[in-house]
CSV table of C-alpha atoms (C1' of nucleotides) in Angstrom, one decimal:
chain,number,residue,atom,x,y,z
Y,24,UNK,CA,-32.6,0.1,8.9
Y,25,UNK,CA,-31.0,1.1,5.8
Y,26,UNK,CA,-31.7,5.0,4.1
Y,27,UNK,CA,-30.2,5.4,0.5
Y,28,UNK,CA,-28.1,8.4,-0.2
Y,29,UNK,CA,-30.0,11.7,0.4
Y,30,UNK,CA,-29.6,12.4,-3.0
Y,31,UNK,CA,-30.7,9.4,-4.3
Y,32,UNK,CA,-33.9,9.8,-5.1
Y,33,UNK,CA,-33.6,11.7,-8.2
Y,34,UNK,CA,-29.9,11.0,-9.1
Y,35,UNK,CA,-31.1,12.1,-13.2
Y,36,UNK,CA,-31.3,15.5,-11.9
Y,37,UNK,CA,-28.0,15.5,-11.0
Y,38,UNK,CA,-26.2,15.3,-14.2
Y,39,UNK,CA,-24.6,18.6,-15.4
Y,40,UNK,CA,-22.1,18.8,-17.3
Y,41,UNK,CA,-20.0,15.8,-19.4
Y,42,UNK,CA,-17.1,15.0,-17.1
Y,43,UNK,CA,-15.1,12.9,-19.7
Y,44,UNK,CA,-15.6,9.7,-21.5
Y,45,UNK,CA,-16.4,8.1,-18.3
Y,46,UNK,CA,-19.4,10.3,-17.4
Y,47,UNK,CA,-20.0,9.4,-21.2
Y,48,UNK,CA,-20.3,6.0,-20.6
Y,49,UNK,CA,-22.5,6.7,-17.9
Y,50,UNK,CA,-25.2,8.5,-20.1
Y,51,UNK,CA,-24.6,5.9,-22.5
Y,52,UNK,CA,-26.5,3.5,-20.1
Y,53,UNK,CA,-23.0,1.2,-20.4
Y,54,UNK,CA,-22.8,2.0,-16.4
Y,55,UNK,CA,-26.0,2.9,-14.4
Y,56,UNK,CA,-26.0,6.8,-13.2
Y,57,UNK,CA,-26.4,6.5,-9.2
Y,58,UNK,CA,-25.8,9.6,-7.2
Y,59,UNK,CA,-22.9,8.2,-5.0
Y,60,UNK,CA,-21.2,7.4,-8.5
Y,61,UNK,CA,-21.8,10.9,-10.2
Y,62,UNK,CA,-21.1,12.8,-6.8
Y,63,UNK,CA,-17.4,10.3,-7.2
Y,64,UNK,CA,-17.0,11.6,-10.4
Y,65,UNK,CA,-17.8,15.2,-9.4
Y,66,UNK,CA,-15.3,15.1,-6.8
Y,67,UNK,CA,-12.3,13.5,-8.8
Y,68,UNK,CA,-13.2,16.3,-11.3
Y,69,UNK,CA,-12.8,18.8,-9.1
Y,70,UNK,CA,-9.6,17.6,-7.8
Y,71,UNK,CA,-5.8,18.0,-9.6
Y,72,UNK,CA,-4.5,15.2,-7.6
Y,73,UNK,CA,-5.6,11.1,-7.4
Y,74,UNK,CA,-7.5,10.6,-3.8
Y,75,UNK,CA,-7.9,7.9,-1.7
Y,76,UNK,CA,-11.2,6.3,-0.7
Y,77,UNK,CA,-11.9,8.4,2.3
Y,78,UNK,CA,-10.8,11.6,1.0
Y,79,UNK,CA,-13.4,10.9,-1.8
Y,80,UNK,CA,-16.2,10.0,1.0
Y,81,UNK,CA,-14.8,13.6,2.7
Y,82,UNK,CA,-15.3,15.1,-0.2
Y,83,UNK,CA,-18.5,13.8,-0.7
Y,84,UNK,CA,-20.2,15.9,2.2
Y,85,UNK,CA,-23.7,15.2,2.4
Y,86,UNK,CA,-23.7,13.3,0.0
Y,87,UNK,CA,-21.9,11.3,2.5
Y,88,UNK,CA,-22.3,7.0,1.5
Y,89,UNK,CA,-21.1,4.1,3.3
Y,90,UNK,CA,-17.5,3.2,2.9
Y,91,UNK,CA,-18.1,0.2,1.3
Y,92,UNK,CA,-20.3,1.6,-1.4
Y,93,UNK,CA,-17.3,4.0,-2.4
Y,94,UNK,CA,-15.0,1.1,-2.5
Y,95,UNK,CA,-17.5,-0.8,-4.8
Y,96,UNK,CA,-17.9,2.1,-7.0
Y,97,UNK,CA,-14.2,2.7,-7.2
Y,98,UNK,CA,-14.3,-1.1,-9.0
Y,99,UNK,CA,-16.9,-0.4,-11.1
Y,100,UNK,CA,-15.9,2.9,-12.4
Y,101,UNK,CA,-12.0,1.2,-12.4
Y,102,UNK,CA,-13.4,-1.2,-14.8
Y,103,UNK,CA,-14.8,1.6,-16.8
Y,104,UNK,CA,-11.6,3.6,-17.2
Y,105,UNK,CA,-10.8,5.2,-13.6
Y,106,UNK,CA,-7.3,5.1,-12.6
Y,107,UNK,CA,-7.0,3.1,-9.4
Y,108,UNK,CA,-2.8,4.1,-8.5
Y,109,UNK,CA,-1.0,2.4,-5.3
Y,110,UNK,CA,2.2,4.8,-5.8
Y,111,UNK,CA,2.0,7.3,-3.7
Y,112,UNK,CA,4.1,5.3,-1.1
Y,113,UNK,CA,1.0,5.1,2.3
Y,114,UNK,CA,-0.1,1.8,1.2
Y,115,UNK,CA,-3.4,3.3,0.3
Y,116,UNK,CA,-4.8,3.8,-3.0
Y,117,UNK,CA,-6.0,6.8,-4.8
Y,118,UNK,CA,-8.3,7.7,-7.7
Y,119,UNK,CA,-8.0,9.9,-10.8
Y,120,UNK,CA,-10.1,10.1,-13.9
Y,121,UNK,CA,-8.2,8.2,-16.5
Y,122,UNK,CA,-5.2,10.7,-17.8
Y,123,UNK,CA,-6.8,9.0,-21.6
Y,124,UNK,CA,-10.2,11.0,-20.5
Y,125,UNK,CA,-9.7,14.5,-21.8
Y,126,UNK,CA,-6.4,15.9,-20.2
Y,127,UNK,CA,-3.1,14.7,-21.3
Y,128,UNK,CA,-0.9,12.5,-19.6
Y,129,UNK,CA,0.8,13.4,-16.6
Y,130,UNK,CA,3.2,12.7,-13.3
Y,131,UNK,CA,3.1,13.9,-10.0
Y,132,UNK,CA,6.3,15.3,-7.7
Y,133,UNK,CA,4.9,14.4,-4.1
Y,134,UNK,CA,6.2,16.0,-1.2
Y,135,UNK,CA,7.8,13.4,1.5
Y,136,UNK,CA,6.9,15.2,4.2
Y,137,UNK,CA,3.7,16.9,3.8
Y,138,UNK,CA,2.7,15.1,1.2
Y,139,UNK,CA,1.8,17.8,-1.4
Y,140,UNK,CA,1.7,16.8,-4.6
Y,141,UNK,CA,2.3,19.0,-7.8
Y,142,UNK,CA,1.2,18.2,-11.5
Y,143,UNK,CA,3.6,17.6,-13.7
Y,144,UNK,CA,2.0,18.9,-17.4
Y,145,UNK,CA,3.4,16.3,-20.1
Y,146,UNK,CA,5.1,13.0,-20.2
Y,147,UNK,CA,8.2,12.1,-22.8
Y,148,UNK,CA,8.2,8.6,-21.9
Y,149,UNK,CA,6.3,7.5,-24.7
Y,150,UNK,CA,9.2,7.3,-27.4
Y,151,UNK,CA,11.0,5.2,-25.0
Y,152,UNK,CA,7.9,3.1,-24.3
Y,153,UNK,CA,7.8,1.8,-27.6
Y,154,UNK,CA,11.5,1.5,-28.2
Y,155,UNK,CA,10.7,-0.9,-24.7
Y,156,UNK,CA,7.9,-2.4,-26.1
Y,157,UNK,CA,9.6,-3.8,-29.3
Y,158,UNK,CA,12.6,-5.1,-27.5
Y,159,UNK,CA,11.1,-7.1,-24.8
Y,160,UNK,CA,8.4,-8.4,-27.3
Y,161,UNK,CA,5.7,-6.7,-25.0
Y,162,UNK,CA,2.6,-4.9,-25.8
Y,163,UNK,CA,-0.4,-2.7,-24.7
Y,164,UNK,CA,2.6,-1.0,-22.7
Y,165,UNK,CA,2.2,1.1,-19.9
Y,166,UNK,CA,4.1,3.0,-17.3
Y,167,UNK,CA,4.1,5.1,-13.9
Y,168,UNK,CA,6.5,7.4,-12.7
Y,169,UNK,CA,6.3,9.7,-9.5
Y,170,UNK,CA,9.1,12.0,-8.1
Y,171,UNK,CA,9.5,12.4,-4.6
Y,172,UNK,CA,11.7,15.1,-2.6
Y,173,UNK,CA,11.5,17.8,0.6
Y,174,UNK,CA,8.9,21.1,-1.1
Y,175,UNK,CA,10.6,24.3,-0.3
Y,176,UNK,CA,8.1,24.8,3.0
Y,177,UNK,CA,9.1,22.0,4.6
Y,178,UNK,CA,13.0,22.5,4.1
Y,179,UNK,CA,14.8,22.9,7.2
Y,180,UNK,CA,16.7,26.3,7.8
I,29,UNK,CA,8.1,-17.6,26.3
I,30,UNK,CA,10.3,-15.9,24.0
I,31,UNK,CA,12.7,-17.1,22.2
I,32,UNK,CA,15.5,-15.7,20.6
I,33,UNK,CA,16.3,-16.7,16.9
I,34,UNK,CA,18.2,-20.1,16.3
I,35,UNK,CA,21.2,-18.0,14.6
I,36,UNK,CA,20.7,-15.3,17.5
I,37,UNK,CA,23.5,-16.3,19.8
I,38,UNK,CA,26.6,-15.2,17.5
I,39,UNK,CA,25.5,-12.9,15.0
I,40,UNK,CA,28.9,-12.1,14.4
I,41,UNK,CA,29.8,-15.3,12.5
I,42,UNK,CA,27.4,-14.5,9.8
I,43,UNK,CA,29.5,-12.4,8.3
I,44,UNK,CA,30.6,-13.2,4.9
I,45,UNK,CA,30.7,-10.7,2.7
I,46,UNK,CA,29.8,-7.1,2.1
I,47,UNK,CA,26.5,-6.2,0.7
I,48,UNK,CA,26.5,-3.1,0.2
I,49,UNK,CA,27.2,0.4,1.7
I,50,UNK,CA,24.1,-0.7,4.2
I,51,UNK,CA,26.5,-3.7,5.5
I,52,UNK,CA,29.3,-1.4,6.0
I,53,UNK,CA,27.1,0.8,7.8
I,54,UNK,CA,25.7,-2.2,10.1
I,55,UNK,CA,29.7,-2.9,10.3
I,56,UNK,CA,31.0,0.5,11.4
I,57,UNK,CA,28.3,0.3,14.4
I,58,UNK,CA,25.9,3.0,13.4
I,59,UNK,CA,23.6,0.1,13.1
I,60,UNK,CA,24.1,-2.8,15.3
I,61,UNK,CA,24.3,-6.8,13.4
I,62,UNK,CA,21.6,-8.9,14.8
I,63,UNK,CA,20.9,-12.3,12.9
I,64,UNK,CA,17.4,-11.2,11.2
I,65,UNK,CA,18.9,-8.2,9.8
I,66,UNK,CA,22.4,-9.7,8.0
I,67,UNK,CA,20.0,-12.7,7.0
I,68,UNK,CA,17.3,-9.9,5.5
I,69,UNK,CA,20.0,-8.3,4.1
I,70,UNK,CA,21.5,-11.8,2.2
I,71,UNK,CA,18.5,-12.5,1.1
I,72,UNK,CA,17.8,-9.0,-0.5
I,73,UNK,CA,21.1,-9.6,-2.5
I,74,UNK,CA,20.1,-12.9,-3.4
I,75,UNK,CA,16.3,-11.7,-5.6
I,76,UNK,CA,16.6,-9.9,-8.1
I,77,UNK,CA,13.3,-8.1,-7.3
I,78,UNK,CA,11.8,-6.4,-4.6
I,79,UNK,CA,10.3,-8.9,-2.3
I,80,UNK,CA,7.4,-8.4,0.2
I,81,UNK,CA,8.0,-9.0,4.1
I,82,UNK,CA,6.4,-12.5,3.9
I,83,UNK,CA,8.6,-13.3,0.8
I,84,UNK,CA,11.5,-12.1,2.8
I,85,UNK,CA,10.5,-14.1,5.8
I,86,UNK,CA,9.6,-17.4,3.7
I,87,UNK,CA,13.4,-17.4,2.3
I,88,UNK,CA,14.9,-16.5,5.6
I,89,UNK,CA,13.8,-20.1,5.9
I,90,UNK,CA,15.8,-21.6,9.0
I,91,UNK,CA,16.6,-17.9,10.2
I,92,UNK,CA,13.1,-17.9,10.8
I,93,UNK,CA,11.6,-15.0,12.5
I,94,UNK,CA,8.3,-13.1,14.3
I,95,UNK,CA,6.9,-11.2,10.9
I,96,UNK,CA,6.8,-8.4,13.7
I,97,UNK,CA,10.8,-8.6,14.1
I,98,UNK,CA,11.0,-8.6,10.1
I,99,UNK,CA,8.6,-5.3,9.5
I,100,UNK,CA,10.6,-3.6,13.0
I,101,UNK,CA,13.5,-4.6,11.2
I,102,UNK,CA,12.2,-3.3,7.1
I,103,UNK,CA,11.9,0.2,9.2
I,104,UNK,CA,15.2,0.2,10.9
I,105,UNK,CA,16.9,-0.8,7.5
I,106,UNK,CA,14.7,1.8,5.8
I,107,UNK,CA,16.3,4.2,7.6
I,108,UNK,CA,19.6,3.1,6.5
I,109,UNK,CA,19.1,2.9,2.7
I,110,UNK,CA,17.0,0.2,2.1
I,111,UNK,CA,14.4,1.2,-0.2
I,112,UNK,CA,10.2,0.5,0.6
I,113,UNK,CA,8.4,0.4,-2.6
I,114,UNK,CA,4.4,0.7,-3.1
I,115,UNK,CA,4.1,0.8,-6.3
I,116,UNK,CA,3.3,-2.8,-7.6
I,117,UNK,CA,-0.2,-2.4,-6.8
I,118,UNK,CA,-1.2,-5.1,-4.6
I,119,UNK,CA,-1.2,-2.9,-1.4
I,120,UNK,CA,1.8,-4.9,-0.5
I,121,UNK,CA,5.5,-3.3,0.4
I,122,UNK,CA,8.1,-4.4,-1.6
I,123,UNK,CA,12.2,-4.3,-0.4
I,124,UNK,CA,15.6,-4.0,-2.3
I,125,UNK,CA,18.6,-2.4,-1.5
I,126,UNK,CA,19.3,0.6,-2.7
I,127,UNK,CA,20.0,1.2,-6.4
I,128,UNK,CA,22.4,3.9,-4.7
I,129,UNK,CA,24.1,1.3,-3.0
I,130,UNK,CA,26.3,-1.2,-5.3
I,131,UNK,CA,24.8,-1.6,-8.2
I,132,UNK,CA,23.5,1.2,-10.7
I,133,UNK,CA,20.0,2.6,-10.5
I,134,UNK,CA,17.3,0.7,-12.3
I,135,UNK,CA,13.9,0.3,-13.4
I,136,UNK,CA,11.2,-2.3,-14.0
I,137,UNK,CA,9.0,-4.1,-16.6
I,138,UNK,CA,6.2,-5.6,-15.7
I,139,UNK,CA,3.8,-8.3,-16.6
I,140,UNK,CA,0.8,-7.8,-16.0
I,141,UNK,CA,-0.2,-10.9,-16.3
I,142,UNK,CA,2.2,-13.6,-15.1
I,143,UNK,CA,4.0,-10.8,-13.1
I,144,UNK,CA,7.5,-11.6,-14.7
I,145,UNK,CA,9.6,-8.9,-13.9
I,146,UNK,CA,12.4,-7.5,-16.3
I,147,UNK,CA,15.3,-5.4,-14.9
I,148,UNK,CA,16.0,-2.5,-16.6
I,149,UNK,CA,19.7,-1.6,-16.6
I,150,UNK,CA,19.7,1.8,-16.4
I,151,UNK,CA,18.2,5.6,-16.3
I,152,UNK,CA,17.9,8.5,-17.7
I,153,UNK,CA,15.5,10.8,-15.9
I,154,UNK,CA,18.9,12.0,-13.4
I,155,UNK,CA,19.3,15.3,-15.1
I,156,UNK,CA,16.0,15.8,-15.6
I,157,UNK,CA,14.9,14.7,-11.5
I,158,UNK,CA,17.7,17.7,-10.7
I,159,UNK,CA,15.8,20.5,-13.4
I,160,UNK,CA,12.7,19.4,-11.5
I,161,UNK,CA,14.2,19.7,-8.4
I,162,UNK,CA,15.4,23.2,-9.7
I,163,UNK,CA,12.5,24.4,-10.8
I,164,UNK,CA,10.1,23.6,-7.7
I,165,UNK,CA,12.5,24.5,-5.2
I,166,UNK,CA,12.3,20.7,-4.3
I,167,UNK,CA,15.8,18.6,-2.2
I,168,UNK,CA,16.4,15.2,-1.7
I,169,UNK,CA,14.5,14.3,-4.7
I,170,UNK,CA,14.5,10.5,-6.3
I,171,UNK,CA,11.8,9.1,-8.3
I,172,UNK,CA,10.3,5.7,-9.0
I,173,UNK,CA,9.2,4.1,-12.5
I,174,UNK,CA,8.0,1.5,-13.6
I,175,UNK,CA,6.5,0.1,-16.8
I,176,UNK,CA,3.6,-2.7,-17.4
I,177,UNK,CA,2.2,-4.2,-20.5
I,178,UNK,CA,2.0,-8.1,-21.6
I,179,UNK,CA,5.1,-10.5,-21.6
I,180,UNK,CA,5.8,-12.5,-24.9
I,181,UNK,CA,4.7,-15.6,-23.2
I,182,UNK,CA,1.1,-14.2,-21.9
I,183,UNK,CA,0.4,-12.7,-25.6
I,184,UNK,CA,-2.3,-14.4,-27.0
I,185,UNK,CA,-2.1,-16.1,-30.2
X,25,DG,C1',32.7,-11.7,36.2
X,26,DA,C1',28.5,-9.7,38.0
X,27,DA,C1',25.1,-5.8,37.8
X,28,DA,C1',22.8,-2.1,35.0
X,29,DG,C1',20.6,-0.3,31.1
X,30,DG,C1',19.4,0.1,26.4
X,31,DA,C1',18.3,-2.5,22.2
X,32,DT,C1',16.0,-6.4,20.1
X,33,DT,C1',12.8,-10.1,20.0
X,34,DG,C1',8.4,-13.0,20.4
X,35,DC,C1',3.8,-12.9,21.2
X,36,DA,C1',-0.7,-11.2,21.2
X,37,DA,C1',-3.7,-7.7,20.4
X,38,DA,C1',-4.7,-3.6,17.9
X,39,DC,C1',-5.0,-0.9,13.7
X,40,DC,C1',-6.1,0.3,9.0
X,41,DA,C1',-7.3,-0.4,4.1
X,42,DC,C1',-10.1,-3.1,1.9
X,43,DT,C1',-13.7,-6.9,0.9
X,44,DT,C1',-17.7,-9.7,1.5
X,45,DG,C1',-22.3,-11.6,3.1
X,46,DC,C1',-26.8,-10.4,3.8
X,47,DA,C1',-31.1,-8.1,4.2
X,48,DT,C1',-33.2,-4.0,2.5
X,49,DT,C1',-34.1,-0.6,-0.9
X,50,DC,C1',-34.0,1.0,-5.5
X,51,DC,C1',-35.1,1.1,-10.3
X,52,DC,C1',-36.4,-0.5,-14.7
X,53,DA,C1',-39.0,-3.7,-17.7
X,54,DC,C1',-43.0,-6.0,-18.4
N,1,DG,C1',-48.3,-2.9,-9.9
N,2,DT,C1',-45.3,-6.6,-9.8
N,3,DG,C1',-40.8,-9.2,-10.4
N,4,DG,C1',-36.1,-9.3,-10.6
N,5,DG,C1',-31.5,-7.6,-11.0
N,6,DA,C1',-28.6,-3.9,-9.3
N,7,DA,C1',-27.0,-0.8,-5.6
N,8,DT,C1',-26.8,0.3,-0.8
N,9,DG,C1',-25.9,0.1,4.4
N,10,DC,C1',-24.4,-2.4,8.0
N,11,DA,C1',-21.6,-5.5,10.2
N,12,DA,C1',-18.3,-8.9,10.2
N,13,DG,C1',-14.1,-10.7,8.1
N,14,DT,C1',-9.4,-10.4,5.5
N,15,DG,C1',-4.7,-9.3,5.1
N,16,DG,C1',-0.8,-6.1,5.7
N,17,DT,C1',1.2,-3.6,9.2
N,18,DT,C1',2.0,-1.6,13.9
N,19,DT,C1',2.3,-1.5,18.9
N,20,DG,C1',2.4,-2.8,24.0
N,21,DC,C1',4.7,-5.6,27.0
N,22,DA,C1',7.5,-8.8,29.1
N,23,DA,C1',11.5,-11.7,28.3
N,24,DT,C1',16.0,-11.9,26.4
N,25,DC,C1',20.2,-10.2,24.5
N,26,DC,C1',24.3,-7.4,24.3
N,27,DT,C1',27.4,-3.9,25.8
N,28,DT,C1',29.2,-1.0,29.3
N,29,DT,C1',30.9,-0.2,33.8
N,30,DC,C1',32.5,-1.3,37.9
DNA sequence: GAAAGGATTGCAAACCACTTGCATTCCCAC
DNA sequence: GTGGGAATGCAAGTGGTTTGCAATCCTTTC
């Protein structure tokens, strides 16, 4: 027997506040507003760092949906500007709201032992992306770049 | 029954050439030479790219071994310098040696399209890796970047 | 050179992230 | 209200990776 998301009844009354462009989109009738993907969006707002697909279903509480409903959403909301990154080193891929989507662009310095992961405010790759871009002949250029070392807690001594 | 690999019975002989400092390490016995590993090892010299296990295993070709043996294997080389890498977003590990060991630290451009993958010769984010490293109280740190856009060949028009 | 012991391997089964097929439910348009 | 496309839950299926175990290998010691 299946039971939709307890919240699913009345997802319109869920909407609160714009999230960014995406949420945007999702007014704009260009993506249907279901609960499971507003309470997704909710959650990645809430969060500084990109999380995987069962931290997102954590988060989700009782909102709690099936795993393979997340995963689907994560596509459809990937093809509508989410951020779908596979460099955080596990082998499992995490979400953020597209860096393009209200705050500026950023990097992450990730913890290699207990995984914590710190913002890094601004990016001053772009300069160098376009000097890249017009070399190699290639274009709508993009890049990724993470930083990984031992955080002061989990230093030995 | 188990069998060993066909090269298995006098590892020894492969040698040829060093590879790297990770050769010199498998020479001075803190790791010991078994066939898989010098033929992993040649065949990471030999691509200029990071290649998946499977990738690795398909050119071990005749040196043909378990894909069990070649991950146990990825792991123990990890721990010597090899260097696992994430980040081409397939959910796939990629291998290559160390851009510490032998040749200098590099990047990558990427296609997203036809995958093409150019080598970029070197970098500039050292000095700013040991601010960061400075400023978060971070050790050990290294950092991984990559860039993507559309090859010259995949543009249309 | 034979025996002992630890490392390495092959095989098979397990594990985990992720995807897909299908029947049910939802929602919107008519 | 009815029909049909979209979204969901469930369960089974992929594909990359790991693990348990017994057989084999290699090195050490006598």
């Amino acid at each position: 027997m299946s039971r939709p998301c307890p919240q699913h009844q009345h997802p319109h009354r869920l909407i609160q506040q714009p999230l960014s462009d995406l949420t945007d989109k999702l007014r704009r009738g260009e993506l249907k507003i279901t609960a499971p993907r507003q309470a997704i969006l909710e959650v990645l707002r809430k969060h500084a760092s990109p999380l995987t697909t069962k931290e997102i279903r954590r988060a989700l509480g009782k909102a709690d949906c099936d795993l393979a409903t997340v995963y689907r959403n994560m596509h459809t909301l990937e093809r509508m500007g989410l951020v779908r990154r596979h460099d955080f080193g596990d082998g499992a891929a995490r979400f953020e709201l597209s860096p393009d989507e209200g705050d500026a662009h950023h990097h992450h310095l990730v913890c290699t032992r207990c995984s914590k992961v710190i913002e890094l405010d601004d990016c001053f790759l772009d300069r160098f992306q376009e000097e890249l871009a017009r070399r190699h002949g290639f274009s709508g250029i993009s890049h990724r770049m993470e930083f990984f070392g031992i955080c002061p807690t989990c230093q030995p001594g």
